[in-house]
Amino acid sequence: VGRHRSLKVHIENRAPKLYTLNCPCHLISLCALKAASSLLVNGDEVLIRVFYYLDKSARWKHLLKEHAEFVNVEHRKILKHSGTHWGKRIDRILMIMPTLRLFFQSEDLEKKRQNRDVCDFVCSPKTELYLLFISSAIAVFEDVNKVLQYEAPIIPMVHGSLMELLRKVMIEFIRTEVLTEASSLLATDYSDVNNQVPNRDLFIGFATKQYLLRTVELTESQITVLYSNLRNFYPTAVKYIVKKFPLNYPILTFAGFLDYSHHQQYSLNNVITLIQHLISSFCMYQPLNIDTTTMDSCREGGLRPDILWHEISKFPILTKLAKLVLTLPHSNANTEHLFRMVENKTDLRSSLSAETLCSLLKMKTNCFKATACY
């Protein structure tokens, strides 16, 4: 999906009107990773160093388990670094940080001088401080990412969800009055220091602030440098969102009229690209009132948008358009879940066999229950 010689570029050259969209879930994950890489302590480096240090010896793994029992911390397996689930791996490292600190402090560093830098790096209070901040900061990305992984067609919600993510990131470091006075989020000058909150109001997470006050002893100048570096996380994330996310993609913007709960916010000019010949139908759709029972079911998540539009039979052409738009994929999360099923490892196997995978897919295809099949 690159910009130059990718398959996407070749397809768009042959079919310029074809609908193409980078997976929003992947974009959100890459955005969080890009923002975290702007910090002085790289979370990826912590995960990689700890995993490969302990992966060398079964004895070290056993000692780590004994230290966990000694400090009364639940022992958790150190997972290998992953490009998609690295946030959860950071949370796991933080859970066993007292165990890791005791383990590395008990190591005979004189006999293992080549690993001294690993021990000092992991045991440093600054490392835990940055991991706590990353864990708190990336939480803002998780809710939107979960929504975009729904199996139901949610193409009308994609643009609004991405704009909501941009708003949540900006509100962490931009002054409220600046956001209120701006004509739009995309017009906000987030790089101007005068538009940003002071250090005392910068969101770094409750756990991070408590750890900073309780454990780390820093001078005033060191605290200023620390906050300056932590602040880089948010402008980096906003810059990536504005540059990479499909915030100005017409189809995503106009598809919002399919969300019945916001149908009165759209005018004909907003959706003229999609309904050039449906003026009368759309004008009748705006004041439409669906019965209370149907709408309550829709709000509670019991009625999918494609089923809702199937119920709206007054406008056959407009309904047909809505169903076509709802067939557009909003992410490739389902495909990723399928790939992850293949890598389902146990002590007796490294991955699922092709026969087992085919059987699981047949069971899922023939599952007629209303509940989701995993």
PDB file of N, CA and C in Angstrom, residues 6-7 24 53 87 105 145 211 224 274 311 333:
ATOM      1  N   SER A   6       3.581   0.243  -5.281  1.00  0.00           N
ATOM      2  CA  SER A   6       2.839  -0.815  -4.579  1.00  0.00           C
ATOM      3  C   SER A   6       1.708  -1.346  -5.455  1.00  0.00           C
ATOM      4  N   LEU A   7       1.113  -2.445  -5.011  1.00  0.00           N
ATOM      5  CA  LEU A   7      -0.032  -3.017  -5.707  1.00  0.00           C
ATOM      6  C   LEU A   7      -1.199  -2.032  -5.737  1.00  0.00           C
ATOM      7  N   PRO A  24      -7.513   1.340   8.931  1.00  0.00           N
ATOM      8  CA  PRO A  24      -7.411   2.309  10.028  1.00  0.00           C
ATOM      9  C   PRO A  24      -6.816   1.708  11.294  1.00  0.00           C
ATOM     10  N   TYR A  53      17.542 -11.426  26.814  1.00  0.00           N
ATOM     11  CA  TYR A  53      18.421 -11.696  27.953  1.00  0.00           C
ATOM     12  C   TYR A  53      17.973 -12.964  28.672  1.00  0.00           C
ATOM     13  N   GLY A  87       1.958  -2.761  23.099  1.00  0.00           N
ATOM     14  CA  GLY A  87       1.421  -2.036  24.245  1.00  0.00           C
ATOM     15  C   GLY A  87       1.085  -2.953  25.404  1.00  0.00           C
ATOM     16  N   GLN A 105      19.351  -7.208  40.028  1.00  0.00           N
ATOM     17  CA  GLN A 105      20.212  -6.784  41.126  1.00  0.00           C
ATOM     18  C   GLN A 105      20.912  -7.947  41.797  1.00  0.00           C
ATOM     19  N   ASN A 145      -9.495   1.890  18.273  1.00  0.00           N
ATOM     20  CA  ASN A 145      -9.010   0.697  17.586  1.00  0.00           C
ATOM     21  C   ASN A 145      -9.966  -0.474  17.779  1.00  0.00           C
ATOM     22  N   TYR A 211       4.622   7.999  40.489  1.00  0.00           N
ATOM     23  CA  TYR A 211       5.966   7.406  40.500  1.00  0.00           C
ATOM     24  C   TYR A 211       7.028   8.505  40.478  1.00  0.00           C
ATOM     25  N   THR A 224      12.149  19.745  33.888  1.00  0.00           N
ATOM     26  CA  THR A 224      11.800  20.497  32.686  1.00  0.00           C
ATOM     27  C   THR A 224      12.196  19.732  31.427  1.00  0.00           C
ATOM     28  N   LEU A 274     -22.218  10.983  -3.635  1.00  0.00           N
ATOM     29  CA  LEU A 274     -22.793   9.643  -3.589  1.00  0.00           C
ATOM     30  C   LEU A 274     -24.196   9.579  -4.172  1.00  0.00           C
ATOM     31  N   GLU A 311     -34.648  -2.243   6.628  1.00  0.00           N
ATOM     32  CA  GLU A 311     -35.983  -1.952   7.133  1.00  0.00           C
ATOM     33  C   GLU A 311     -36.551  -0.663   6.526  1.00  0.00           C
ATOM     34  N   ALA A 333      -9.346  -6.168   9.935  1.00  0.00           N
ATOM     35  CA  ALA A 333      -9.169  -6.834  11.228  1.00  0.00           C
ATOM     36  C   ALA A 333      -9.574  -8.300  11.166  1.00  0.00           C
TER      37      ALA A 333
END
